[in-house]
PDB file of C-alpha atoms in Angstrom:
ATOM      1  CA  MET X   1       0.000   0.000   0.000  1.00 51.00           C
ATOM      2  CA  LEU X   2       2.875   2.323   0.952  1.00 51.00           C
ATOM      3  CA  ALA X   3       4.632   1.462  -2.303  1.00 54.00           C
ATOM      4  CA  ASN X   4       1.536   2.420  -4.284  1.00 63.00           C
ATOM      5  CA  LYS X   5       1.269   5.741  -2.430  1.00 60.00           C
ATOM      6  CA  SER X   6       4.965   6.421  -3.076  1.00 61.00           C
ATOM      7  CA  SER X   7       4.474   5.680  -6.768  1.00 59.00           C
ATOM      8  CA  ILE X   8       1.477   8.005  -6.949  1.00 60.00           C
ATOM      9  CA  ALA X   9       3.434  10.737  -5.150  1.00 56.00           C
ATOM     10  CA  PHE X  10       6.406  10.330  -7.515  1.00 54.00           C
ATOM     11  CA  LYS X  11       4.149  10.487 -10.585  1.00 55.00           C
ATOM     12  CA  TYR X  12       2.501  13.625  -9.200  1.00 55.00           C
ATOM     13  CA  ILE X  13       5.857  15.327  -8.554  1.00 54.00           C
ATOM     14  CA  TYR X  14       7.205  14.293 -11.959  1.00 53.00           C
ATOM     15  CA  SER X  15       4.129  15.435 -13.893  1.00 56.00           C
ATOM     16  CA  ARG X  16       3.567  18.682 -11.964  1.00 55.00           C
ATOM     17  CA  ILE X  17       7.149  19.849 -11.390  1.00 53.00           C
ATOM     18  CA  ILE X  18       9.688  18.123 -13.645  1.00 46.00           C
ATOM     19  CA  VAL X  19       7.550  17.933 -16.796  1.00 47.00           C
ATOM     20  CA  THR X  20       6.225  21.475 -16.275  1.00 46.00           C
ATOM     21  CA  LYS X  21       9.783  22.767 -15.824  1.00 45.00           C
ATOM     22  CA  LYS X  22      10.904  20.954 -18.985  1.00 46.00           C
ATOM     23  CA  ILE X  23       8.024  22.431 -21.017  1.00 50.00           C
ATOM     24  CA  SER X  24       8.807  25.886 -19.617  1.00 50.00           C
ATOM     25  CA  THR X  25      12.479  25.504 -20.613  1.00 56.00           C
ATOM     26  CA  ASN X  26      11.551  24.396 -24.137  1.00 69.00           C
ATOM     27  CA  ILE X  27       9.226  27.391 -24.531  1.00 71.00           C
ATOM     28  CA  LYS X  28      12.068  29.721 -23.525  1.00 76.00           C
ATOM     29  CA  ILE X  29      14.409  28.071 -26.044  1.00 78.00           C
ATOM     30  CA  PHE X  30      11.834  28.478 -28.830  1.00 80.00           C
ATOM     31  CA  GLU X  31      11.360  32.124 -27.848  1.00 84.00           C
ATOM     32  CA  HIS X  32      15.113  32.770 -27.973  1.00 80.00           C
ATOM     33  CA  LEU X  33      15.399  31.030 -31.345  1.00 87.00           C
ATOM     34  CA  GLY X  34      12.465  33.020 -32.711  1.00 85.00           C
ATOM     35  CA  HIS X  35      13.976  36.337 -31.608  1.00 86.00           C
ATOM     36  CA  LEU X  36      17.384  35.368 -32.985  1.00 89.00           C
ATOM     37  CA  ARG X  37      16.001  34.208 -36.336  1.00 90.00           C
ATOM     38  CA  GLU X  38      13.977  37.404 -36.748  1.00 90.00           C
ATOM     39  CA  HIS X  39      16.975  39.535 -35.760  1.00 87.00           C
ATOM     40  CA  PHE X  40      19.169  37.840 -38.388  1.00 90.00           C
ATOM     41  CA  ARG X  41      16.462  38.305 -41.028  1.00 91.00           C
ATOM     42  CA  LYS X  42      16.214  42.038 -40.351  1.00 90.00           C
ATOM     43  CA  GLU X  43      19.990  42.444 -40.290  1.00 88.00           C
ATOM     44  CA  GLU X  44      20.353  40.801 -43.700  1.00 88.00           C
ATOM     45  CA  GLU X  45      17.419  42.763 -45.130  1.00 88.00           C
ATOM     46  CA  ASN X  46      19.195  45.968 -44.116  1.00 87.00           C
ATOM     47  CA  GLY X  47      22.404  44.876 -45.836  1.00 85.00           C
ATOM     48  CA  GLY X  48      24.113  43.523 -42.732  1.00 86.00           C
ATOM     49  CA  ALA X  49      26.426  40.518 -42.705  1.00 92.00           C
ATOM     50  CA  VAL X  50      25.662  37.715 -40.232  1.00 94.00           C
ATOM     51  CA  PRO X  51      28.737  35.442 -39.972  1.00 95.00           C
ATOM     52  CA  ILE X  52      28.481  31.651 -39.785  1.00 94.00           C
ATOM     53  CA  PHE X  53      29.467  31.370 -36.129  1.00 95.00           C
ATOM     54  CA  LYS X  54      26.386  33.413 -35.183  1.00 95.00           C
ATOM     55  CA  LYS X  55      23.991  31.466 -37.407  1.00 95.00           C
ATOM     56  CA  VAL X  56      25.037  28.159 -35.851  1.00 95.00           C
ATOM     57  CA  LEU X  57      23.389  29.282 -32.603  1.00 94.00           C
ATOM     58  CA  LEU X  58      20.093  28.415 -34.303  1.00 94.00           C
ATOM     59  CA  HIS X  59      21.230  24.764 -34.342  1.00 95.00           C
ATOM     60  CA  ALA X  60      23.259  24.565 -31.125  1.00 93.00           C
ATOM     61  CA  ASP X  61      22.141  21.040 -30.189  1.00 92.00           C
ATOM     62  CA  HIS X  62      22.638  19.555 -33.684  1.00 94.00           C
ATOM     63  CA  ILE X  63      25.691  17.472 -34.598  1.00 95.00           C
ATOM     64  CA  ALA X  64      28.046  19.565 -36.748  1.00 96.00           C
ATOM     65  CA  ILE X  65      31.084  17.348 -37.384  1.00 95.00           C
ATOM     66  CA  LYS X  66      31.264  13.566 -37.357  1.00 91.00           C
ATOM     67  CA  SER X  67      34.425  11.527 -37.866  1.00 83.00           C
ATOM     68  CA  ASN X  68      35.434   7.888 -37.545  1.00 76.00           C
ATOM     69  CA  THR X  69      35.914   8.197 -33.799  1.00 81.00           C
ATOM     70  CA  THR X  70      33.762  11.018 -32.475  1.00 89.00           C
ATOM     71  CA  GLU X  71      31.229  13.735 -33.189  1.00 93.00           C
ATOM     72  CA  TYR X  72      30.813  17.338 -32.091  1.00 96.00           C
ATOM     73  CA  SER X  73      27.741  19.525 -31.726  1.00 96.00           C
ATOM     74  CA  TYR X  74      27.484  23.135 -32.875  1.00 96.00           C
ATOM     75  CA  GLN X  75      27.396  24.193 -29.241  1.00 95.00           C
ATOM     76  CA  GLN X  76      30.723  22.456 -28.585  1.00 96.00           C
ATOM     77  CA  LEU X  77      32.383  24.065 -31.612  1.00 96.00           C
ATOM     78  CA  TYR X  78      30.948  27.471 -30.715  1.00 96.00           C
ATOM     79  CA  LEU X  79      32.260  27.322 -27.152  1.00 95.00           C
ATOM     80  CA  GLY X  80      35.647  26.071 -28.394  1.00 96.00           C
ATOM     81  CA  SER X  81      35.913  28.899 -30.923  1.00 97.00           C
ATOM     82  CA  LYS X  82      34.934  31.407 -28.232  1.00 96.00           C
ATOM     83  CA  LYS X  83      37.760  30.122 -26.047  1.00 96.00           C
ATOM     84  CA  LEU X  84      40.208  30.518 -28.940  1.00 97.00           C
ATOM     85  CA  SER X  85      38.873  33.979 -29.862  1.00 97.00           C
ATOM     86  CA  ILE X  86      39.663  35.262 -26.367  1.00 97.00           C
ATOM     87  CA  GLN X  87      43.291  34.163 -26.748  1.00 97.00           C
ATOM     88  CA  ILE X  88      43.505  35.773 -30.192  1.00 98.00           C
ATOM     89  CA  SER X  89      41.964  39.041 -28.945  1.00 98.00           C
ATOM     90  CA  ASN X  90      44.425  39.154 -26.050  1.00 98.00           C
ATOM     91  CA  ILE X  91      47.230  39.229 -28.634  1.00 97.00           C
ATOM     92  CA  CYS X  92      45.746  41.199 -31.542  1.00 97.00           C
ATOM     93  CA  GLY X  93      42.962  43.198 -29.937  1.00 97.00           C
ATOM     94  CA  SER X  94      39.258  42.684 -30.643  1.00 97.00           C
ATOM     95  CA  GLY X  95      38.141  43.777 -34.116  1.00 97.00           C
ATOM     96  CA  ALA X  96      41.697  44.601 -35.243  1.00 98.00           C
ATOM     97  CA  SER X  97      41.382  42.782 -38.616  1.00 98.00           C
ATOM     98  CA  CYS X  98      44.865  41.298 -38.194  1.00 98.00           C
ATOM     99  CA  ASN X  99      45.971  38.466 -40.464  1.00 98.00           C
ATOM    100  CA  VAL X 100      46.057  35.181 -38.541  1.00 98.00           C
ATOM    101  CA  ALA X 101      48.117  32.456 -40.240  1.00 98.00           C
ATOM    102  CA  VAL X 102      46.647  29.000 -39.642  1.00 97.00           C
ATOM    103  CA  PHE X 103      48.035  25.542 -40.399  1.00 95.00           C
ATOM    104  CA  CYS X 104      44.788  23.652 -40.961  1.00 86.00           C
ATOM    105  CA  GLU X 105      44.036  20.003 -40.311  1.00 85.00           C
ATOM    106  CA  ASN X 106      41.109  18.143 -41.834  1.00 85.00           C
ATOM    107  CA  ASN X 107      39.070  17.833 -38.658  1.00 89.00           C
ATOM    108  CA  ALA X 108      36.707  19.730 -36.364  1.00 92.00           C
ATOM    109  CA  LEU X 109      39.471  22.187 -35.459  1.00 93.00           C
ATOM    110  CA  LEU X 110      39.213  23.729 -38.951  1.00 92.00           C
ATOM    111  CA  PRO X 111      35.777  25.382 -38.519  1.00 94.00           C
ATOM    112  CA  LEU X 112      36.586  26.045 -34.859  1.00 96.00           C
ATOM    113  CA  THR X 113      39.679  28.057 -35.856  1.00 96.00           C
ATOM    114  CA  GLN X 114      37.820  29.916 -38.608  1.00 95.00           C
ATOM    115  CA  TRP X 115      35.035  30.918 -36.224  1.00 97.00           C
ATOM    116  CA  GLY X 116      37.561  31.833 -33.518  1.00 97.00           C
ATOM    117  CA  CYS X 117      39.369  34.212 -35.887  1.00 98.00           C
ATOM    118  CA  TRP X 118      36.115  35.807 -37.062  1.00 98.00           C
ATOM    119  CA  MET X 119      34.657  36.011 -33.569  1.00 98.00           C
ATOM    120  CA  SER X 120      37.752  37.949 -32.523  1.00 98.00           C
ATOM    121  CA  GLY X 121      37.402  40.203 -35.578  1.00 98.00           C
ATOM    122  CA  GLN X 122      40.518  39.001 -37.416  1.00 99.00           C
ATOM    123  CA  VAL X 123      41.308  37.691 -40.908  1.00 98.00           C
ATOM    124  CA  PHE X 124      41.605  33.906 -41.327  1.00 97.00           C
ATOM    125  CA  MET X 125      44.635  33.041 -43.501  1.00 96.00           C
ATOM    126  CA  PRO X 126      45.074  29.294 -44.222  1.00 94.00           C
ATOM    127  CA  LEU X 127      48.578  27.895 -44.722  1.00 93.00           C
ATOM    128  CA  LEU X 128      49.423  24.650 -46.498  1.00 88.00           C
ATOM    129  CA  HIS X 129      52.126  22.490 -44.960  1.00 87.00           C
ATOM    130  CA  LYS X 130      52.905  21.238 -48.488  1.00 86.00           C
ATOM    131  CA  PHE X 131      54.320  24.643 -49.424  1.00 90.00           C
ATOM    132  CA  PRO X 132      58.140  24.884 -49.334  1.00 92.00           C
ATOM    133  CA  PHE X 133      59.441  26.659 -46.242  1.00 94.00           C
ATOM    134  CA  GLU X 134      60.674  29.516 -48.430  1.00 94.00           C
ATOM    135  CA  THR X 135      57.132  30.045 -49.747  1.00 93.00           C
ATOM    136  CA  LEU X 136      55.602  29.855 -46.266  1.00 95.00           C
ATOM    137  CA  SER X 137      58.054  32.413 -44.921  1.00 96.00           C
ATOM    138  CA  PHE X 138      57.260  34.705 -47.871  1.00 95.00           C
ATOM    139  CA  ILE X 139      53.515  34.453 -47.125  1.00 96.00           C
ATOM    140  CA  ILE X 140      54.005  35.247 -43.420  1.00 97.00           C
ATOM    141  CA  GLY X 141      56.161  38.255 -44.273  1.00 97.00           C
ATOM    142  CA  ASP X 142      54.035  39.486 -47.182  1.00 96.00           C
ATOM    143  CA  SER X 143      50.807  39.287 -45.170  1.00 97.00           C
ATOM    144  CA  LYS X 144      52.387  40.794 -42.040  1.00 98.00           C
ATOM    145  CA  SER X 145      50.705  38.073 -39.990  1.00 98.00           C
ATOM    146  CA  LYS X 146      50.385  38.908 -36.293  1.00 98.00           C
ATOM    147  CA  ILE X 147      49.974  35.376 -35.002  1.00 98.00           C
ATOM    148  CA  ILE X 148      50.275  31.729 -36.084  1.00 98.00           C
ATOM    149  CA  ILE X 149      47.819  29.011 -35.054  1.00 98.00           C
ATOM    150  CA  SER X 150      48.608  25.348 -35.628  1.00 97.00           C
ATOM    151  CA  GLY X 151      47.538  21.881 -34.631  1.00 93.00           C
ATOM    152  CA  GLN X 152      50.052  19.469 -33.135  1.00 93.00           C
ATOM    153  CA  LEU X 153      50.617  17.834 -36.526  1.00 93.00           C
ATOM    154  CA  TYR X 154      52.407  20.913 -37.900  1.00 95.00           C
ATOM    155  CA  GLU X 155      53.783  22.231 -34.616  1.00 96.00           C
ATOM    156  CA  LYS X 156      57.434  21.890 -35.667  1.00 96.00           C
ATOM    157  CA  ILE X 157      57.214  24.055 -38.796  1.00 97.00           C
ATOM    158  CA  ALA X 158      54.857  26.514 -37.056  1.00 98.00           C
ATOM    159  CA  LYS X 159      57.375  27.021 -34.233  1.00 98.00           C
ATOM    160  CA  LYS X 160      60.150  27.618 -36.757  1.00 98.00           C
ATOM    161  CA  LEU X 161      58.133  30.300 -38.568  1.00 98.00           C
ATOM    162  CA  ALA X 162      56.977  31.937 -35.328  1.00 98.00           C
ATOM    163  CA  ALA X 163      60.577  32.157 -34.105  1.00 98.00           C
ATOM    164  CA  MET X 164      61.762  33.484 -37.480  1.00 98.00           C
ATOM    165  CA  PHE X 165      59.255  36.371 -37.469  1.00 98.00           C
ATOM    166  CA  ASP X 166      59.102  36.761 -33.674  1.00 98.00           C
ATOM    167  CA  ILE X 167      55.314  36.442 -33.513  1.00 98.00           C
ATOM    168  CA  PRO X 168      53.100  34.544 -31.028  1.00 98.00           C
ATOM    169  CA  LEU X 169      52.121  30.925 -31.666  1.00 98.00           C
ATOM    170  CA  ILE X 170      49.009  29.131 -30.404  1.00 98.00           C
ATOM    171  CA  ILE X 171      48.994  25.327 -30.557  1.00 97.00           C
ATOM    172  CA  ILE X 172      45.468  23.912 -30.502  1.00 95.00           C
ATOM    173  CA  ASP X 173      44.140  20.400 -30.061  1.00 92.00           C
ATOM    174  CA  HIS X 174      40.798  18.766 -29.372  1.00 89.00           C
ATOM    175  CA  HIS X 175      40.998  19.832 -25.726  1.00 89.00           C
ATOM    176  CA  PHE X 176      39.832  23.234 -26.978  1.00 89.00           C
ATOM    177  CA  ILE X 177      36.458  21.587 -27.592  1.00 93.00           C
ATOM    178  CA  PRO X 178      34.475  21.113 -24.365  1.00 91.00           C
ATOM    179  CA  GLU X 179      32.814  17.831 -23.498  1.00 88.00           C
ATOM    180  CA  HIS X 180      29.323  17.371 -24.872  1.00 80.00           C
ATOM    181  CA  SER X 181      26.592  18.268 -22.420  1.00 74.00           C
ATOM    182  CA  ILE X 182      22.944  19.217 -22.758  1.00 70.00           C
ATOM    183  CA  ASN X 183      22.745  22.809 -21.532  1.00 70.00           C
ATOM    184  CA  HIS X 184      19.167  24.052 -21.743  1.00 68.00           C
ATOM    185  CA  HIS X 185      20.288  27.517 -20.602  1.00 78.00           C
ATOM    186  CA  PHE X 186      23.017  27.924 -23.253  1.00 85.00           C
ATOM    187  CA  LEU X 187      21.039  30.388 -25.388  1.00 86.00           C
ATOM    188  CA  GLU X 188      19.706  32.210 -22.344  1.00 82.00           C
ATOM    189  CA  LYS X 189      23.284  32.855 -21.171  1.00 86.00           C
ATOM    190  CA  THR X 190      24.569  33.683 -24.665  1.00 89.00           C
ATOM    191  CA  LEU X 191      21.850  36.081 -25.864  1.00 87.00           C
ATOM    192  CA  LEU X 192      20.698  39.448 -24.589  1.00 84.00           C
ATOM    193  CA  THR X 193      17.397  40.663 -26.042  1.00 80.00           C
ATOM    194  CA  VAL X 194      16.604  44.379 -25.884  1.00 80.00           C
ATOM    195  CA  GLY X 195      13.362  45.160 -27.689  1.00 77.00           C
ATOM    196  CA  SER X 196      13.728  43.831 -31.236  1.00 73.00           C
ATOM    197  CA  ASN X 197      17.536  43.741 -31.000  1.00 79.00           C
ATOM    198  CA  VAL X 198      19.485  40.642 -30.011  1.00 84.00           C
ATOM    199  CA  PHE X 199      23.062  40.899 -28.753  1.00 86.00           C
ATOM    200  CA  ILE X 200      25.322  37.847 -28.642  1.00 91.00           C
ATOM    201  CA  GLU X 201      27.613  37.832 -25.627  1.00 89.00           C
ATOM    202  CA  GLY X 202      31.321  38.256 -26.406  1.00 88.00           C
ATOM    203  CA  THR X 203      30.907  38.996 -30.128  1.00 93.00           C
ATOM    204  CA  LEU X 204      31.189  42.038 -32.378  1.00 94.00           C
ATOM    205  CA  ASN X 205      28.119  43.687 -33.911  1.00 90.00           C
ATOM    206  CA  ASN X 206      27.157  42.682 -37.442  1.00 89.00           C
ATOM    207  CA  ASP X 207      28.073  46.180 -38.668  1.00 90.00           C
ATOM    208  CA  PHE X 208      31.719  45.194 -38.267  1.00 95.00           C
ATOM    209  CA  TYR X 209      31.328  42.207 -40.599  1.00 95.00           C
ATOM    210  CA  SER X 210      29.547  44.298 -43.235  1.00 93.00           C
ATOM    211  CA  CYS X 211      32.759  46.100 -44.121  1.00 93.00           C
ATOM    212  CA  SER X 212      35.604  43.803 -43.051  1.00 96.00           C
ATOM    213  CA  VAL X 213      37.737  41.051 -44.581  1.00 98.00           C
ATOM    214  CA  ALA X 214      37.037  37.419 -43.654  1.00 97.00           C
ATOM    215  CA  MET X 215      39.855  35.553 -45.399  1.00 96.00           C
ATOM    216  CA  LEU X 216      43.219  36.081 -47.051  1.00 96.00           C
ATOM    217  CA  VAL X 217      43.984  33.177 -49.384  1.00 93.00           C
ATOM    218  CA  TYR X 218      47.290  32.707 -51.197  1.00 92.00           C
ATOM    219  CA  ASN X 219      47.018  30.814 -54.477  1.00 83.00           C
ATOM    220  CA  ASN X 220      47.986  27.162 -54.419  1.00 73.00           C
ATOM    221  CA  SER X 221      50.791  27.259 -56.968  1.00 68.00           C
ATOM    222  CA  ALA X 222      54.423  26.298 -57.226  1.00 62.00           C
ATOM    223  CA  ALA X 223      55.449  29.958 -57.281  1.00 69.00           C
ATOM    224  CA  LYS X 224      57.883  31.054 -54.593  1.00 77.00           C
ATOM    225  CA  LYS X 225      55.955  34.302 -54.252  1.00 87.00           C
ATOM    226  CA  PRO X 226      52.234  33.456 -54.544  1.00 90.00           C
ATOM    227  CA  LYS X 227      49.593  36.165 -54.717  1.00 90.00           C
ATOM    228  CA  GLY X 228      47.120  36.780 -51.914  1.00 92.00           C
ATOM    229  CA  CYS X 229      43.389  37.312 -52.445  1.00 93.00           C
ATOM    230  CA  ARG X 230      41.203  39.046 -49.863  1.00 96.00           C
ATOM    231  CA  ILE X 231      37.618  37.834 -49.406  1.00 95.00           C
ATOM    232  CA  THR X 232      35.199  40.012 -47.457  1.00 96.00           C
ATOM    233  CA  HIS X 233      32.546  38.654 -45.123  1.00 96.00           C
ATOM    234  CA  LYS X 234      29.858  40.034 -47.421  1.00 95.00           C
ATOM    235  CA  ASN X 235      31.337  38.277 -50.447  1.00 94.00           C
ATOM    236  CA  LEU X 236      31.786  35.027 -48.542  1.00 94.00           C
ATOM    237  CA  LEU X 237      28.255  35.061 -47.117  1.00 94.00           C
ATOM    238  CA  SER X 238      26.785  35.930 -50.519  1.00 93.00           C
ATOM    239  CA  ARG X 239      28.473  32.869 -52.037  1.00 92.00           C
ATOM    240  CA  ILE X 240      27.330  30.693 -49.143  1.00 93.00           C
ATOM    241  CA  LYS X 241      23.737  31.915 -49.479  1.00 92.00           C
ATOM    242  CA  GLY X 242      23.676  31.429 -53.262  1.00 92.00           C
ATOM    243  CA  THR X 243      25.168  27.940 -53.127  1.00 91.00           C
ATOM    244  CA  SER X 244      22.958  26.811 -50.233  1.00 93.00           C
ATOM    245  CA  LYS X 245      19.870  27.995 -52.110  1.00 93.00           C
ATOM    246  CA  ALA X 246      20.937  26.303 -55.366  1.00 94.00           C
ATOM    247  CA  TRP X 247      21.639  23.003 -53.592  1.00 92.00           C
ATOM    248  CA  ASP X 248      18.599  23.405 -51.306  1.00 95.00           C
ATOM    249  CA  TYR X 249      20.629  22.613 -48.193  1.00 94.00           C
ATOM    250  CA  LYS X 250      18.669  21.877 -45.006  1.00 94.00           C
ATOM    251  CA  SER X 251      19.614  21.248 -41.398  1.00 94.00           C
ATOM    252  CA  SER X 252      18.685  17.570 -41.851  1.00 95.00           C
ATOM    253  CA  ASP X 253      21.257  17.075 -44.638  1.00 95.00           C
ATOM    254  CA  VAL X 254      24.500  15.129 -44.214  1.00 92.00           C
ATOM    255  CA  LEU X 255      27.553  15.798 -46.378  1.00 90.00           C
ATOM    256  CA  LEU X 256      30.183  13.086 -46.802  1.00 86.00           C
ATOM    257  CA  ASN X 257      33.340  15.176 -47.179  1.00 85.00           C
ATOM    258  CA  LEU X 258      36.209  13.480 -49.012  1.00 81.00           C
ATOM    259  CA  LEU X 259      38.124  16.623 -49.983  1.00 80.00           C
ATOM    260  CA  PRO X 260      41.691  17.261 -48.764  1.00 76.00           C
ATOM    261  CA  VAL X 261      42.378  20.128 -46.379  1.00 77.00           C
ATOM    262  CA  GLU X 262      43.733  22.407 -49.120  1.00 74.00           C
ATOM    263  CA  TYR X 263      40.147  22.671 -50.424  1.00 73.00           C
ATOM    264  CA  ASN X 264      38.276  22.538 -47.136  1.00 66.00           C
ATOM    265  CA  ASN X 265      40.179  25.435 -45.571  1.00 67.00           C
ATOM    266  CA  TYR X 266      38.644  28.018 -47.903  1.00 68.00           C
ATOM    267  CA  SER X 267      36.020  26.224 -50.007  1.00 74.00           C
ATOM    268  CA  VAL X 268      32.470  27.469 -49.593  1.00 76.00           C
ATOM    269  CA  HIS X 269      30.973  24.295 -51.032  1.00 74.00           C
ATOM    270  CA  SER X 270      32.747  21.662 -48.949  1.00 76.00           C
ATOM    271  CA  MET X 271      31.946  22.790 -45.400  1.00 88.00           C
ATOM    272  CA  MET X 272      30.732  26.355 -44.938  1.00 92.00           C
ATOM    273  CA  CYS X 273      27.388  26.038 -46.741  1.00 93.00           C
ATOM    274  CA  LEU X 274      26.099  23.058 -44.808  1.00 94.00           C
ATOM    275  CA  LEU X 275      27.402  24.337 -41.472  1.00 95.00           C
ATOM    276  CA  SER X 276      25.614  27.649 -42.081  1.00 94.00           C
ATOM    277  CA  VAL X 277      22.221  25.864 -42.179  1.00 95.00           C
ATOM    278  CA  GLY X 278      22.886  23.419 -39.333  1.00 96.00           C
ATOM    279  CA  GLY X 279      23.667  20.281 -41.351  1.00 96.00           C
ATOM    280  CA  LYS X 280      26.160  17.556 -40.484  1.00 95.00           C
ATOM    281  CA  ILE X 281      29.615  17.065 -42.045  1.00 93.00           C
ATOM    282  CA  ASP X 282      30.894  13.493 -42.097  1.00 90.00           C
ATOM    283  CA  LEU X 283      34.673  13.781 -42.497  1.00 84.00           C
ATOM    284  CA  CYS X 284      36.671  10.938 -44.043  1.00 75.00           C
ATOM    285  CA  TYR X 285      40.388  11.216 -43.384  1.00 66.00           C
ATOM    286  CA  ASN X 286      41.616   8.234 -45.381  1.00 63.00           C
ATOM    287  CA  ILE X 287      40.321   7.517 -48.874  1.00 63.00           C
ATOM    288  CA  ASN X 288      39.281   3.880 -48.593  1.00 68.00           C
ATOM    289  CA  TYR X 289      36.628   3.332 -51.252  1.00 64.00           C
ATOM    290  CA  ASP X 290      35.220   0.166 -49.663  1.00 72.00           C
ATOM    291  CA  LYS X 291      34.624   2.025 -46.401  1.00 71.00           C
ATOM    292  CA  ILE X 292      33.159   4.999 -48.258  1.00 71.00           C
ATOM    293  CA  TRP X 293      30.624   2.824 -50.092  1.00 72.00           C
ATOM    294  CA  ASN X 294      29.762   1.063 -46.828  1.00 74.00           C
ATOM    295  CA  LYS X 295      29.176   4.469 -45.240  1.00 68.00           C
ATOM    296  CA  ILE X 296      26.963   5.638 -48.123  1.00 70.00           C
ATOM    297  CA  LEU X 297      24.965   2.392 -48.149  1.00 75.00           C
ATOM    298  CA  GLY X 298      24.869   2.172 -44.353  1.00 72.00           C
ATOM    299  CA  ILE X 299      26.296  -1.344 -44.171  1.00 64.00           C
ATOM    300  CA  ASN X 300      29.068  -2.899 -42.084  1.00 61.00           C
ATOM    301  CA  MET X 301      29.126   0.211 -39.890  1.00 59.00           C
ATOM    302  CA  LEU X 302      29.537   0.309 -36.125  1.00 55.00           C
ATOM    303  CA  ILE X 303      26.331   1.295 -34.350  1.00 50.00           C
ATOM    304  CA  LYS X 304      26.697   3.391 -31.208  1.00 48.00           C
TER     305      LYS X 304
END
């Protein structure tokens, strides 16, 4: 009899308190998302530029990057990029539009580093480890890079260049990405709504991105002195929007990415478009065609 009363009491508490609290939390999340979506729409209508790292807040709980061993949500990548942006701003200053030279790896640290540079208000400049050292040193000098960021894979050459030009070096690894956790108050802590305006904590206003450079890309050639090309945020976002519309990308889409890092580090089509709408990138590091076909067909795959 006591057990039955305890069960009834538990059901009452669960239905009246826990479930009600959960519904209340979900309503708040939907309200925040609605305000944010409307704010972005108005900003773009008025000619503003809304960078990718802000748009991903609309899909914070979705999986962004999946690899053979792990997967990361948009919230994890956002928090990791925010951590990196603070370090960059401490060196360059927030919104300084300094060139940040980055040795990219074909993993989740690539978008994290891009977003970190943009969140800090700097220019993302990808470097290819395949370039001769003479070419790399020319690029660093020609661009007047203020900082070098590298993963552990290219730490040796990054240290050599940083010492040569006497500039700071940040070595990043997957510890920059926080552990996955369901944080129902993430948006509430990140956003500040004042009337119809939404401010994102720790980021620059969209006005900054309307007239600033997003990337500096040096052409992938054998030349010892390659030419650099500046790409503005407006130009980049226009290409992303046009491509996403043409391909009809949705947040439910999954892209199997087989491209090498020299394309992924600046290509709109390979990563940026799908990440901008909340889709999932499935990265394949080694080109094994049997495994690729198994992945596409969904056979012989490990189930978590």
